[in-house]
């Protein structure tokens, strides 16, 4: 809040200072660059004003850039103001000292605008420290230990320094030179970091070039001052001066272009939000976002906390999003939890998109995330439901196999042995044993029949062995009270869970038809477009609370559908549709 | 008669062998799966093979597959498949794949030496055999009004025996009728059912079974 208010004050104060001083600076022919030519004056004023404008443009969104540009803009004319002969000497020397801070401030501005990789490279911290230390040292030395009156090379100010702490000495002059060199070192390091940033992001080439001009001009002039008296007439100084002005203008232009792109995206997103309020429905957000930022390859992934994974709009789990091959990822976070990951072209700057997403769009993203996460959980539930049914079926099938291959085979063996016993007893003429053997054999056959019935109830072996069509035929053949007609046309066998579900539905529908005193039933089974469809029609009385409905869970577990309807005012028609999943 | 027995249970195999021995049928070899069965058929050249329908590795239709391979590779060897399924589908598949010298009996028959040896004698003689229980089940099936309702008891009996794979001559013997009477019955049955009598026993069995199973129930 405070920073915002200060930033509101900064612009008018700076603008007034620049405008008020412009005309007077232009008249100081011997003590300012601005006094030598009209165009030099306007170039300088334009550079200072643009730096302030850049600070306003960068605004609260990029506070580092705004503060560094504002400081540079305010200090930009300080050396020139020191040339005001009419002003008190104390103020002029103070301005001279502040002039030492222009290069450090510009260095910080360059670092803020160009070197913005996260995490920041170590060279950025070193450059910042060198600039601050060198600038502060030089400014303090100028203010307290330099006396322009005793300086034979004095230019702008040649009066006694009223702030002087001690007589200027050779040591003080050397210290001043060291401060200048440290400051320049910071600027050089900042330029190097800027060029390194260009190798990662080509779009930073513009601001990096402007930075070279700006810091090169200012640094060259500072270096020059150590040996040659500064003068607006000197070609070297003039070149350095013009380069610095142009660099400042260029740097601000790149900041403005950056803001312009950001504004474009933001306004496109605002239109998007307005459009979404008007309609568009679920899942429209990613497509609209892609249109808004003109990136057809844009993808939005959502975070599913329950599954600890990224999912797409349909709830399908997708791999962890990673940047690469010209694509970047912007992760939208809310309350420390990821909400969405936006995959977009690397040309679209990450910080642009992140800041352009307004609260309304964030809320929309959060809604879409909730929807996608719910879909993901639903899909997982469906899969687990199908798995439960399949596991139960597999266990039943195994149990049936165990009964057949174990108990049943042994019973057949037992019946055979009993038959042999009977034959042996007959040969021996022992009628009592024969009678007992016959009894035992009958019992064994009864147990065998009973066991077969139980095994069939556990899982119809014919279904797994011969398939759905034959198993349904078997149902029809075994029906002694209900005439069942079968029309089963399946080009190939559906997966076992589908066969089991359809078979059970047919069996249940036939049982139900019997309970409603039906005399005829028609079962049609076919497959089309990967969906197995079975229809059971009967001529029984009207269906009440339909027991086939109990199978709906099993059918639903396979993503299928079960329908019961009344046909022609009499009888029921049960329809089952199950996708084959392939 | 010399036979090979294939069943994954040793108890069942030896039991059948003992039972058949009592009826004068010699078991030359026993096999636990279809590969062993085919090897033994090749080496021992039996008159017939008694094959369980469910054998390793999948315990589904190995017996039917083995029957077809035996009938293809060794045309002189008849095959009697023992099955736990009373459903008509496997029997019909067996008859469709192998036009002669095959039989389909329910596994419950293994204790019944007479039925087993009768079945073996019939397939070795070139006939087809379908378990009577299977035919009875098809007969007992609920169906709406149709040609079968107009059949006399005698005709139904003849149809039943035809479905079991019996030849006209065999039907004569079983029903104590003259050849001519049986042929008349057979002709009338085919007319009523709207089928053409091919004369070939196995195709006749298939046609009758298919009618009982699918035709206008």
mmCIF file with all atom_site columns, N, CA and C in Angstrom, chain A residues 400-401 404-405 408-409 412-413 415-416 419-420 441 445 448 452 461-462 465-466 470 473-474 476-485 520, chain B residues 7-9 11-12 15-16 18-19 54 58-60 84-85 87-90 107-108 110-112 137-138 140-144 213-214 217:
data_model
loop_
_atom_site.group_PDB
_atom_site.id
_atom_site.type_symbol
_atom_site.label_atom_id
_atom_site.label_alt_id
_atom_site.label_comp_id
_atom_site.label_asym_id
_atom_site.label_entity_id
_atom_site.label_seq_id
_atom_site.pdbx_PDB_ins_code
_atom_site.Cartn_x
_atom_site.Cartn_y
_atom_site.Cartn_z
_atom_site.occupancy
_atom_site.B_iso_or_equiv
_atom_site.pdbx_formal_charge
_atom_site.auth_seq_id
_atom_site.auth_comp_id
_atom_site.auth_asym_id
_atom_site.auth_atom_id
_atom_site.pdbx_PDB_model_num
ATOM 1   N N  . UNK A 1 400 ? -14.978 -73.061  -9.507  1.00 0.00 ? 400 UNK A N  1
ATOM 2   C CA . UNK A 1 400 ? -15.665 -74.040  -10.346 1.00 0.00 ? 400 UNK A CA 1
ATOM 3   C C  . UNK A 1 400 ? -14.665 -75.039  -10.922 1.00 0.00 ? 400 UNK A C  1
ATOM 4   N N  . UNK A 1 401 ? -13.505 -74.512  -11.367 1.00 0.00 ? 401 UNK A N  1
ATOM 5   C CA . UNK A 1 401 ? -12.464 -75.381  -11.919 1.00 0.00 ? 401 UNK A CA 1
ATOM 6   C C  . UNK A 1 401 ? -11.970 -76.361  -10.850 1.00 0.00 ? 401 UNK A C  1
ATOM 7   N N  . UNK A 1 404 ? -14.388 -79.046  -10.383 1.00 0.00 ? 404 UNK A N  1
ATOM 8   C CA . UNK A 1 404 ? -14.395 -79.997  -11.501 1.00 0.00 ? 404 UNK A CA 1
ATOM 9   C C  . UNK A 1 404 ? -13.166 -80.893  -11.497 1.00 0.00 ? 404 UNK A C  1
ATOM 10  N N  . UNK A 1 405 ? -12.009 -80.229  -11.365 1.00 0.00 ? 405 UNK A N  1
ATOM 11  C CA . UNK A 1 405 ? -10.775 -81.011  -11.506 1.00 0.00 ? 405 UNK A CA 1
ATOM 12  C C  . UNK A 1 405 ? -10.455 -81.799  -10.249 1.00 0.00 ? 405 UNK A C  1
ATOM 13  N N  . UNK A 1 408 ? -15.002 -83.459  -8.358  1.00 0.00 ? 408 UNK A N  1
ATOM 14  C CA . UNK A 1 408 ? -15.831 -84.108  -9.368  1.00 0.00 ? 408 UNK A CA 1
ATOM 15  C C  . UNK A 1 408 ? -15.132 -85.326  -9.991  1.00 0.00 ? 408 UNK A C  1
ATOM 16  N N  . UNK A 1 409 ? -13.850 -85.130  -10.332 1.00 0.00 ? 409 UNK A N  1
ATOM 17  C CA . UNK A 1 409 ? -13.093 -86.228  -10.940 1.00 0.00 ? 409 UNK A CA 1
ATOM 18  C C  . UNK A 1 409 ? -12.986 -87.409  -9.972  1.00 0.00 ? 409 UNK A C  1
ATOM 19  N N  . UNK A 1 412 ? -16.190 -89.299  -9.841  1.00 0.00 ? 412 UNK A N  1
ATOM 20  C CA . UNK A 1 412 ? -16.335 -90.177  -11.006 1.00 0.00 ? 412 UNK A CA 1
ATOM 21  C C  . UNK A 1 412 ? -15.509 -91.432  -10.776 1.00 0.00 ? 412 UNK A C  1
ATOM 22  N N  . UNK A 1 413 ? -14.290 -91.214  -10.259 1.00 0.00 ? 413 UNK A N  1
ATOM 23  C CA . UNK A 1 413 ? -13.427 -92.352  -9.941  1.00 0.00 ? 413 UNK A CA 1
ATOM 24  C C  . UNK A 1 413 ? -14.089 -93.277  -8.927  1.00 0.00 ? 413 UNK A C  1
ATOM 25  N N  . UNK A 1 415 ? -17.291 -93.606  -8.321  1.00 0.00 ? 415 UNK A N  1
ATOM 26  C CA . UNK A 1 415 ? -18.417 -94.306  -8.937  1.00 0.00 ? 415 UNK A CA 1
ATOM 27  C C  . UNK A 1 415 ? -17.912 -95.504  -9.752  1.00 0.00 ? 415 UNK A C  1
ATOM 28  N N  . UNK A 1 416 ? -16.767 -95.297  -10.443 1.00 0.00 ? 416 UNK A N  1
ATOM 29  C CA . UNK A 1 416 ? -16.183 -96.391  -11.223 1.00 0.00 ? 416 UNK A CA 1
ATOM 30  C C  . UNK A 1 416 ? -15.762 -97.552  -10.328 1.00 0.00 ? 416 UNK A C  1
ATOM 31  N N  . UNK A 1 419 ? -18.670 -99.425  -9.164  1.00 0.00 ? 419 UNK A N  1
ATOM 32  C CA . UNK A 1 419 ? -19.199 -100.274 -10.204 1.00 0.00 ? 419 UNK A CA 1
ATOM 33  C C  . UNK A 1 419 ? -18.387 -101.580 -10.305 1.00 0.00 ? 419 UNK A C  1
ATOM 34  N N  . UNK A 1 420 ? -17.048 -101.413 -10.161 1.00 0.00 ? 420 UNK A N  1
ATOM 35  C CA . UNK A 1 420 ? -16.189 -102.602 -10.209 1.00 0.00 ? 420 UNK A CA 1
ATOM 36  C C  . UNK A 1 420 ? -16.464 -103.519 -9.017  1.00 0.00 ? 420 UNK A C  1
ATOM 37  N N  . UNK A 1 441 ? -23.362 -96.748  -5.342  1.00 0.00 ? 441 UNK A N  1
ATOM 38  C CA . UNK A 1 441 ? -23.140 -96.171  -6.670  1.00 0.00 ? 441 UNK A CA 1
ATOM 39  C C  . UNK A 1 441 ? -24.194 -95.114  -6.994  1.00 0.00 ? 441 UNK A C  1
ATOM 40  N N  . UNK A 1 445 ? -23.591 -91.157  -7.734  1.00 0.00 ? 445 UNK A N  1
ATOM 41  C CA . UNK A 1 445 ? -24.111 -90.448  -8.904  1.00 0.00 ? 445 UNK A CA 1
ATOM 42  C C  . UNK A 1 445 ? -24.929 -89.222  -8.488  1.00 0.00 ? 445 UNK A C  1
ATOM 43  N N  . UNK A 1 448 ? -22.615 -86.593  -7.407  1.00 0.00 ? 448 UNK A N  1
ATOM 44  C CA . UNK A 1 448 ? -21.981 -86.027  -8.602  1.00 0.00 ? 448 UNK A CA 1
ATOM 45  C C  . UNK A 1 448 ? -22.914 -85.015  -9.286  1.00 0.00 ? 448 UNK A C  1
ATOM 46  N N  . UNK A 1 452 ? -22.333 -81.021  -9.607  1.00 0.00 ? 452 UNK A N  1
ATOM 47  C CA . UNK A 1 452 ? -22.354 -80.350  -10.899 1.00 0.00 ? 452 UNK A CA 1
ATOM 48  C C  . UNK A 1 452 ? -23.297 -79.152  -10.870 1.00 0.00 ? 452 UNK A C  1
ATOM 49  N N  . UNK A 1 461 ? -19.602 -73.238  -16.431 1.00 0.00 ? 461 UNK A N  1
ATOM 50  C CA . UNK A 1 461 ? -18.370 -73.590  -17.148 1.00 0.00 ? 461 UNK A CA 1
ATOM 51  C C  . UNK A 1 461 ? -18.536 -73.400  -18.643 1.00 0.00 ? 461 UNK A C  1
ATOM 52  N N  . UNK A 1 462 ? -19.743 -73.631  -19.144 1.00 0.00 ? 462 UNK A N  1
ATOM 53  C CA . UNK A 1 462 ? -19.980 -73.499  -20.573 1.00 0.00 ? 462 UNK A CA 1
ATOM 54  C C  . UNK A 1 462 ? -19.726 -72.060  -21.045 1.00 0.00 ? 462 UNK A C  1
ATOM 55  N N  . UNK A 1 465 ? -15.985 -71.720  -21.270 1.00 0.00 ? 465 UNK A N  1
ATOM 56  C CA . UNK A 1 465 ? -15.403 -72.645  -22.243 1.00 0.00 ? 465 UNK A CA 1
ATOM 57  C C  . UNK A 1 465 ? -15.892 -72.406  -23.664 1.00 0.00 ? 465 UNK A C  1
ATOM 58  N N  . UNK A 1 466 ? -17.198 -72.249  -23.814 1.00 0.00 ? 466 UNK A N  1
ATOM 59  C CA . UNK A 1 466 ? -17.751 -72.178  -25.171 1.00 0.00 ? 466 UNK A CA 1
ATOM 60  C C  . UNK A 1 466 ? -18.226 -70.779  -25.547 1.00 0.00 ? 466 UNK A C  1
ATOM 61  N N  . UNK A 1 470 ? -23.230 -69.874  -26.850 1.00 0.00 ? 470 UNK A N  1
ATOM 62  C CA . UNK A 1 470 ? -23.543 -71.257  -26.495 1.00 0.00 ? 470 UNK A CA 1
ATOM 63  C C  . UNK A 1 470 ? -24.164 -71.350  -25.104 1.00 0.00 ? 470 UNK A C  1
ATOM 64  N N  . UNK A 1 473 ? -27.681 -70.418  -25.486 1.00 0.00 ? 473 UNK A N  1
ATOM 65  C CA . UNK A 1 473 ? -28.375 -71.548  -26.105 1.00 0.00 ? 473 UNK A CA 1
ATOM 66  C C  . UNK A 1 473 ? -28.695 -72.604  -25.053 1.00 0.00 ? 473 UNK A C  1
ATOM 67  N N  . UNK A 1 474 ? -27.728 -72.843  -24.164 1.00 0.00 ? 474 UNK A N  1
ATOM 68  C CA . UNK A 1 474 ? -27.918 -73.831  -23.109 1.00 0.00 ? 474 UNK A CA 1
ATOM 69  C C  . UNK A 1 474 ? -29.085 -73.439  -22.212 1.00 0.00 ? 474 UNK A C  1
ATOM 70  N N  . UNK A 1 476 ? -31.644 -71.769  -23.118 1.00 0.00 ? 476 UNK A N  1
ATOM 71  C CA . UNK A 1 476 ? -32.867 -72.022  -23.881 1.00 0.00 ? 476 UNK A CA 1
ATOM 72  C C  . UNK A 1 476 ? -33.202 -73.512  -23.911 1.00 0.00 ? 476 UNK A C  1
ATOM 73  N N  . UNK A 1 477 ? -32.155 -74.347  -24.128 1.00 0.00 ? 477 UNK A N  1
ATOM 74  C CA . UNK A 1 477 ? -32.389 -75.791  -24.215 1.00 0.00 ? 477 UNK A CA 1
ATOM 75  C C  . UNK A 1 477 ? -32.875 -76.379  -22.896 1.00 0.00 ? 477 UNK A C  1
ATOM 76  N N  . UNK A 1 478 ? -32.407 -75.795  -21.799 1.00 0.00 ? 478 UNK A N  1
ATOM 77  C CA . UNK A 1 478 ? -32.764 -76.362  -20.497 1.00 0.00 ? 478 UNK A CA 1
ATOM 78  C C  . UNK A 1 478 ? -34.125 -75.866  -20.012 1.00 0.00 ? 478 UNK A C  1
ATOM 79  N N  . UNK A 1 479 ? -34.732 -74.958  -20.770 1.00 0.00 ? 479 UNK A N  1
ATOM 80  C CA . UNK A 1 479 ? -35.999 -74.385  -20.319 1.00 0.00 ? 479 UNK A CA 1
ATOM 81  C C  . UNK A 1 479 ? -37.168 -75.293  -20.715 1.00 0.00 ? 479 UNK A C  1
ATOM 82  N N  . UNK A 1 480 ? -37.850 -75.857  -19.711 1.00 0.00 ? 480 UNK A N  1
ATOM 83  C CA . UNK A 1 480 ? -38.963 -76.771  -20.004 1.00 0.00 ? 480 UNK A CA 1
ATOM 84  C C  . UNK A 1 480 ? -40.316 -76.085  -19.885 1.00 0.00 ? 480 UNK A C  1
ATOM 85  N N  . UNK A 1 481 ? -40.328 -74.861  -19.316 1.00 0.00 ? 481 UNK A N  1
ATOM 86  C CA . UNK A 1 481 ? -41.620 -74.188  -19.137 1.00 0.00 ? 481 UNK A CA 1
ATOM 87  C C  . UNK A 1 481 ? -41.774 -72.941  -20.005 1.00 0.00 ? 481 UNK A C  1
ATOM 88  N N  . UNK A 1 482 ? -40.655 -72.353  -20.388 1.00 0.00 ? 482 UNK A N  1
ATOM 89  C CA . UNK A 1 482 ? -40.703 -71.112  -21.164 1.00 0.00 ? 482 UNK A CA 1
ATOM 90  C C  . UNK A 1 482 ? -40.029 -71.370  -22.510 1.00 0.00 ? 482 UNK A C  1
ATOM 91  N N  . UNK A 1 483 ? -40.793 -71.147  -23.593 1.00 0.00 ? 483 UNK A N  1
ATOM 92  C CA . UNK A 1 483 ? -40.215 -71.367  -24.921 1.00 0.00 ? 483 UNK A CA 1
ATOM 93  C C  . UNK A 1 483 ? -39.287 -70.202  -25.262 1.00 0.00 ? 483 UNK A C  1
ATOM 94  N N  . UNK A 1 484 ? -37.996 -70.523  -25.318 1.00 0.00 ? 484 UNK A N  1
ATOM 95  C CA . UNK A 1 484 ? -37.015 -69.452  -25.540 1.00 0.00 ? 484 UNK A CA 1
ATOM 96  C C  . UNK A 1 484 ? -36.438 -69.568  -26.936 1.00 0.00 ? 484 UNK A C  1
ATOM 97  N N  . UNK A 1 485 ? -36.575 -68.489  -27.672 1.00 0.00 ? 485 UNK A N  1
ATOM 98  C CA . UNK A 1 485 ? -36.004 -68.440  -29.007 1.00 0.00 ? 485 UNK A CA 1
ATOM 99  C C  . UNK A 1 485 ? -34.708 -67.636  -28.915 1.00 0.00 ? 485 UNK A C  1
ATOM 100 N N  . UNK A 1 520 ? -43.497 -67.384  -23.808 1.00 0.00 ? 520 UNK A N  1
ATOM 101 C CA . UNK A 1 520 ? -42.501 -67.249  -24.879 1.00 0.00 ? 520 UNK A CA 1
ATOM 102 C C  . UNK A 1 520 ? -41.546 -66.120  -24.574 1.00 0.00 ? 520 UNK A C  1
ATOM 103 N N  . UNK B 2 7   ? -7.755  -89.023  -20.304 1.00 0.00 ? 7   UNK B N  1
ATOM 104 C CA . UNK B 2 7   ? -8.469  -88.289  -19.255 1.00 0.00 ? 7   UNK B CA 1
ATOM 105 C C  . UNK B 2 7   ? -7.398  -87.794  -18.297 1.00 0.00 ? 7   UNK B C  1
ATOM 106 N N  . UNK B 2 8   ? -7.578  -86.570  -17.744 1.00 0.00 ? 8   UNK B N  1
ATOM 107 C CA . UNK B 2 8   ? -6.515  -86.042  -16.896 1.00 0.00 ? 8   UNK B CA 1
ATOM 108 C C  . UNK B 2 8   ? -6.501  -86.699  -15.514 1.00 0.00 ? 8   UNK B C  1
ATOM 109 N N  . UNK B 2 9   ? -7.520  -87.507  -15.189 1.00 0.00 ? 9   UNK B N  1
ATOM 110 C CA . UNK B 2 9   ? -7.528  -88.180  -13.888 1.00 0.00 ? 9   UNK B CA 1
ATOM 111 C C  . UNK B 2 9   ? -7.143  -89.652  -14.049 1.00 0.00 ? 9   UNK B C  1
ATOM 112 N N  . UNK B 2 11  ? -7.424  -92.022  -11.812 1.00 0.00 ? 11  UNK B N  1
ATOM 113 C CA . UNK B 2 11  ? -8.479  -92.878  -11.248 1.00 0.00 ? 11  UNK B CA 1
ATOM 114 C C  . UNK B 2 11  ? -9.536  -93.182  -12.306 1.00 0.00 ? 11  UNK B C  1
ATOM 115 N N  . UNK B 2 12  ? -9.965  -92.119  -13.012 1.00 0.00 ? 12  UNK B N  1
ATOM 116 C CA . UNK B 2 12  ? -10.998 -92.282  -14.033 1.00 0.00 ? 12  UNK B CA 1
ATOM 117 C C  . UNK B 2 12  ? -10.482 -93.153  -15.172 1.00 0.00 ? 12  UNK B C  1
ATOM 118 N N  . UNK B 2 15  ? -10.172 -96.724  -14.092 1.00 0.00 ? 15  UNK B N  1
ATOM 119 C CA . UNK B 2 15  ? -11.519 -97.248  -13.860 1.00 0.00 ? 15  UNK B CA 1
ATOM 120 C C  . UNK B 2 15  ? -12.186 -97.636  -15.166 1.00 0.00 ? 15  UNK B C  1
ATOM 121 N N  . UNK B 2 16  ? -12.110 -96.734  -16.130 1.00 0.00 ? 16  UNK B N  1
ATOM 122 C CA . UNK B 2 16  ? -12.714 -97.018  -17.442 1.00 0.00 ? 16  UNK B CA 1
ATOM 123 C C  . UNK B 2 16  ? -12.049 -98.252  -18.064 1.00 0.00 ? 16  UNK B C  1
ATOM 124 N N  . UNK B 2 18  ? -10.554 -100.753 -16.603 1.00 0.00 ? 18  UNK B N  1
ATOM 125 C CA . UNK B 2 18  ? -10.979 -101.979 -15.935 1.00 0.00 ? 18  UNK B CA 1
ATOM 126 C C  . UNK B 2 18  ? -12.372 -102.399 -16.382 1.00 0.00 ? 18  UNK B C  1
ATOM 127 N N  . UNK B 2 19  ? -13.260 -101.378 -16.433 1.00 0.00 ? 19  UNK B N  1
ATOM 128 C CA . UNK B 2 19  ? -14.646 -101.633 -16.816 1.00 0.00 ? 19  UNK B CA 1
ATOM 129 C C  . UNK B 2 19  ? -14.743 -102.190 -18.232 1.00 0.00 ? 19  UNK B C  1
ATOM 130 N N  . UNK B 2 54  ? -12.640 -82.135  -21.312 1.00 0.00 ? 54  UNK B N  1
ATOM 131 C CA . UNK B 2 54  ? -11.831 -81.130  -20.595 1.00 0.00 ? 54  UNK B CA 1
ATOM 132 C C  . UNK B 2 54  ? -10.510 -81.757  -20.183 1.00 0.00 ? 54  UNK B C  1
ATOM 133 N N  . UNK B 2 58  ? -6.060  -75.925  -20.825 1.00 0.00 ? 58  UNK B N  1
ATOM 134 C CA . UNK B 2 58  ? -7.085  -74.920  -20.526 1.00 0.00 ? 58  UNK B CA 1
ATOM 135 C C  . UNK B 2 58  ? -8.351  -75.538  -19.941 1.00 0.00 ? 58  UNK B C  1
ATOM 136 N N  . UNK B 2 59  ? -8.474  -76.862  -19.976 1.00 0.00 ? 59  UNK B N  1
ATOM 137 C CA . UNK B 2 59  ? -9.664  -77.525  -19.454 1.00 0.00 ? 59  UNK B CA 1
ATOM 138 C C  . UNK B 2 59  ? -10.936 -76.965  -20.070 1.00 0.00 ? 59  UNK B C  1
ATOM 139 N N  . UNK B 2 60  ? -10.971 -76.810  -21.391 1.00 0.00 ? 60  UNK B N  1
ATOM 140 C CA . UNK B 2 60  ? -12.217 -76.357  -22.015 1.00 0.00 ? 60  UNK B CA 1
ATOM 141 C C  . UNK B 2 60  ? -12.661 -77.340  -23.107 1.00 0.00 ? 60  UNK B C  1
ATOM 142 N N  . UNK B 2 84  ? -19.034 -83.486  -19.831 1.00 0.00 ? 84  UNK B N  1
ATOM 143 C CA . UNK B 2 84  ? -19.915 -83.181  -18.707 1.00 0.00 ? 84  UNK B CA 1
ATOM 144 C C  . UNK B 2 84  ? -21.061 -82.277  -19.152 1.00 0.00 ? 84  UNK B C  1
ATOM 145 N N  . UNK B 2 85  ? -20.978 -81.778  -20.413 1.00 0.00 ? 85  UNK B N  1
ATOM 146 C CA . UNK B 2 85  ? -21.986 -80.823  -20.873 1.00 0.00 ? 85  UNK B CA 1
ATOM 147 C C  . UNK B 2 85  ? -23.140 -81.542  -21.563 1.00 0.00 ? 85  UNK B C  1
ATOM 148 N N  . UNK B 2 87  ? -25.396 -79.775  -22.886 1.00 0.00 ? 87  UNK B N  1
ATOM 149 C CA . UNK B 2 87  ? -25.786 -78.818  -23.930 1.00 0.00 ? 87  UNK B CA 1
ATOM 150 C C  . UNK B 2 87  ? -25.422 -79.375  -25.300 1.00 0.00 ? 87  UNK B C  1
ATOM 151 N N  . UNK B 2 88  ? -26.208 -79.003  -26.315 1.00 0.00 ? 88  UNK B N  1
ATOM 152 C CA . UNK B 2 88  ? -26.032 -79.618  -27.631 1.00 0.00 ? 88  UNK B CA 1
ATOM 153 C C  . UNK B 2 88  ? -24.868 -79.025  -28.415 1.00 0.00 ? 88  UNK B C  1
ATOM 154 N N  . UNK B 2 89  ? -24.346 -77.862  -27.985 1.00 0.00 ? 89  UNK B N  1
ATOM 155 C CA . UNK B 2 89  ? -23.399 -77.138  -28.834 1.00 0.00 ? 89  UNK B CA 1
ATOM 156 C C  . UNK B 2 89  ? -22.134 -77.934  -29.136 1.00 0.00 ? 89  UNK B C  1
ATOM 157 N N  . UNK B 2 90  ? -21.529 -78.558  -28.096 1.00 0.00 ? 90  UNK B N  1
ATOM 158 C CA . UNK B 2 90  ? -20.295 -79.300  -28.351 1.00 0.00 ? 90  UNK B CA 1
ATOM 159 C C  . UNK B 2 90  ? -20.559 -80.533  -29.216 1.00 0.00 ? 90  UNK B C  1
ATOM 160 N N  . UNK B 2 107 ? -20.374 -87.855  -19.384 1.00 0.00 ? 107 UNK B N  1
ATOM 161 C CA . UNK B 2 107 ? -19.353 -88.506  -18.574 1.00 0.00 ? 107 UNK B CA 1
ATOM 162 C C  . UNK B 2 107 ? -19.964 -89.449  -17.532 1.00 0.00 ? 107 UNK B C  1
ATOM 163 N N  . UNK B 2 108 ? -21.229 -89.171  -17.175 1.00 0.00 ? 108 UNK B N  1
ATOM 164 C CA . UNK B 2 108 ? -21.897 -90.045  -16.207 1.00 0.00 ? 108 UNK B CA 1
ATOM 165 C C  . UNK B 2 108 ? -21.923 -91.509  -16.684 1.00 0.00 ? 108 UNK B C  1
ATOM 166 N N  . UNK B 2 110 ? -19.618 -93.340  -17.727 1.00 0.00 ? 110 UNK B N  1
ATOM 167 C CA . UNK B 2 110 ? -18.397 -94.142  -17.593 1.00 0.00 ? 110 UNK B CA 1
ATOM 168 C C  . UNK B 2 110 ? -18.603 -95.365  -16.692 1.00 0.00 ? 110 UNK B C  1
ATOM 169 N N  . UNK B 2 111 ? -19.575 -95.290  -15.783 1.00 0.00 ? 111 UNK B N  1
ATOM 170 C CA . UNK B 2 111 ? -19.787 -96.455  -14.923 1.00 0.00 ? 111 UNK B CA 1
ATOM 171 C C  . UNK B 2 111 ? -20.673 -97.494  -15.606 1.00 0.00 ? 111 UNK B C  1
ATOM 172 N N  . UNK B 2 112 ? -21.235 -97.090  -16.733 1.00 0.00 ? 112 UNK B N  1
ATOM 173 C CA . UNK B 2 112 ? -22.167 -97.968  -17.430 1.00 0.00 ? 112 UNK B CA 1
ATOM 174 C C  . UNK B 2 112 ? -21.447 -98.644  -18.592 1.00 0.00 ? 112 UNK B C  1
ATOM 175 N N  . UNK B 2 137 ? -33.297 -84.047  -23.625 1.00 0.00 ? 137 UNK B N  1
ATOM 176 C CA . UNK B 2 137 ? -33.345 -82.664  -23.145 1.00 0.00 ? 137 UNK B CA 1
ATOM 177 C C  . UNK B 2 137 ? -33.887 -81.748  -24.246 1.00 0.00 ? 137 UNK B C  1
ATOM 178 N N  . UNK B 2 138 ? -33.429 -81.985  -25.488 1.00 0.00 ? 138 UNK B N  1
ATOM 179 C CA . UNK B 2 138 ? -33.921 -81.162  -26.588 1.00 0.00 ? 138 UNK B CA 1
ATOM 180 C C  . UNK B 2 138 ? -35.418 -81.418  -26.813 1.00 0.00 ? 138 UNK B C  1
ATOM 181 N N  . UNK B 2 140 ? -37.514 -82.325  -24.525 1.00 0.00 ? 140 UNK B N  1
ATOM 182 C CA . UNK B 2 140 ? -38.291 -81.825  -23.395 1.00 0.00 ? 140 UNK B CA 1
ATOM 183 C C  . UNK B 2 140 ? -38.364 -80.309  -23.333 1.00 0.00 ? 140 UNK B C  1
ATOM 184 N N  . UNK B 2 141 ? -37.685 -79.689  -24.213 1.00 0.00 ? 141 UNK B N  1
ATOM 185 C CA . UNK B 2 141 ? -37.607 -78.241  -24.202 1.00 0.00 ? 141 UNK B CA 1
ATOM 186 C C  . UNK B 2 141 ? -38.977 -77.617  -24.503 1.00 0.00 ? 141 UNK B C  1
ATOM 187 N N  . UNK B 2 142 ? -39.267 -76.548  -23.789 1.00 0.00 ? 142 UNK B N  1
ATOM 188 C CA . UNK B 2 142 ? -40.541 -75.854  -24.034 1.00 0.00 ? 142 UNK B CA 1
ATOM 189 C C  . UNK B 2 142 ? -40.505 -75.214  -25.412 1.00 0.00 ? 142 UNK B C  1
ATOM 190 N N  . UNK B 2 143 ? -41.584 -75.377  -26.158 1.00 0.00 ? 143 UNK B N  1
ATOM 191 C CA . UNK B 2 143 ? -41.652 -74.725  -27.461 1.00 0.00 ? 143 UNK B CA 1
ATOM 192 C C  . UNK B 2 143 ? -43.106 -74.422  -27.794 1.00 0.00 ? 143 UNK B C  1
ATOM 193 N N  . UNK B 2 144 ? -43.279 -73.465  -28.616 1.00 0.00 ? 144 UNK B N  1
ATOM 194 C CA . UNK B 2 144 ? -44.656 -73.120  -28.978 1.00 0.00 ? 144 UNK B CA 1
ATOM 195 C C  . UNK B 2 144 ? -45.144 -74.112  -30.044 1.00 0.00 ? 144 UNK B C  1
ATOM 196 N N  . UNK B 2 213 ? -33.037 -77.975  -31.922 1.00 0.00 ? 213 UNK B N  1
ATOM 197 C CA . UNK B 2 213 ? -32.437 -76.878  -31.189 1.00 0.00 ? 213 UNK B CA 1
ATOM 198 C C  . UNK B 2 213 ? -32.983 -75.522  -31.634 1.00 0.00 ? 213 UNK B C  1
ATOM 199 N N  . UNK B 2 214 ? -32.999 -75.314  -32.945 1.00 0.00 ? 214 UNK B N  1
ATOM 200 C CA . UNK B 2 214 ? -33.273 -73.957  -33.421 1.00 0.00 ? 214 UNK B CA 1
ATOM 201 C C  . UNK B 2 214 ? -34.614 -73.815  -34.113 1.00 0.00 ? 214 UNK B C  1
ATOM 202 N N  . UNK B 2 217 ? -38.971 -73.118  -32.322 1.00 0.00 ? 217 UNK B N  1
ATOM 203 C CA . UNK B 2 217 ? -39.243 -73.592  -30.973 1.00 0.00 ? 217 UNK B CA 1
ATOM 204 C C  . UNK B 2 217 ? -40.532 -72.988  -30.411 1.00 0.00 ? 217 UNK B C  1
#
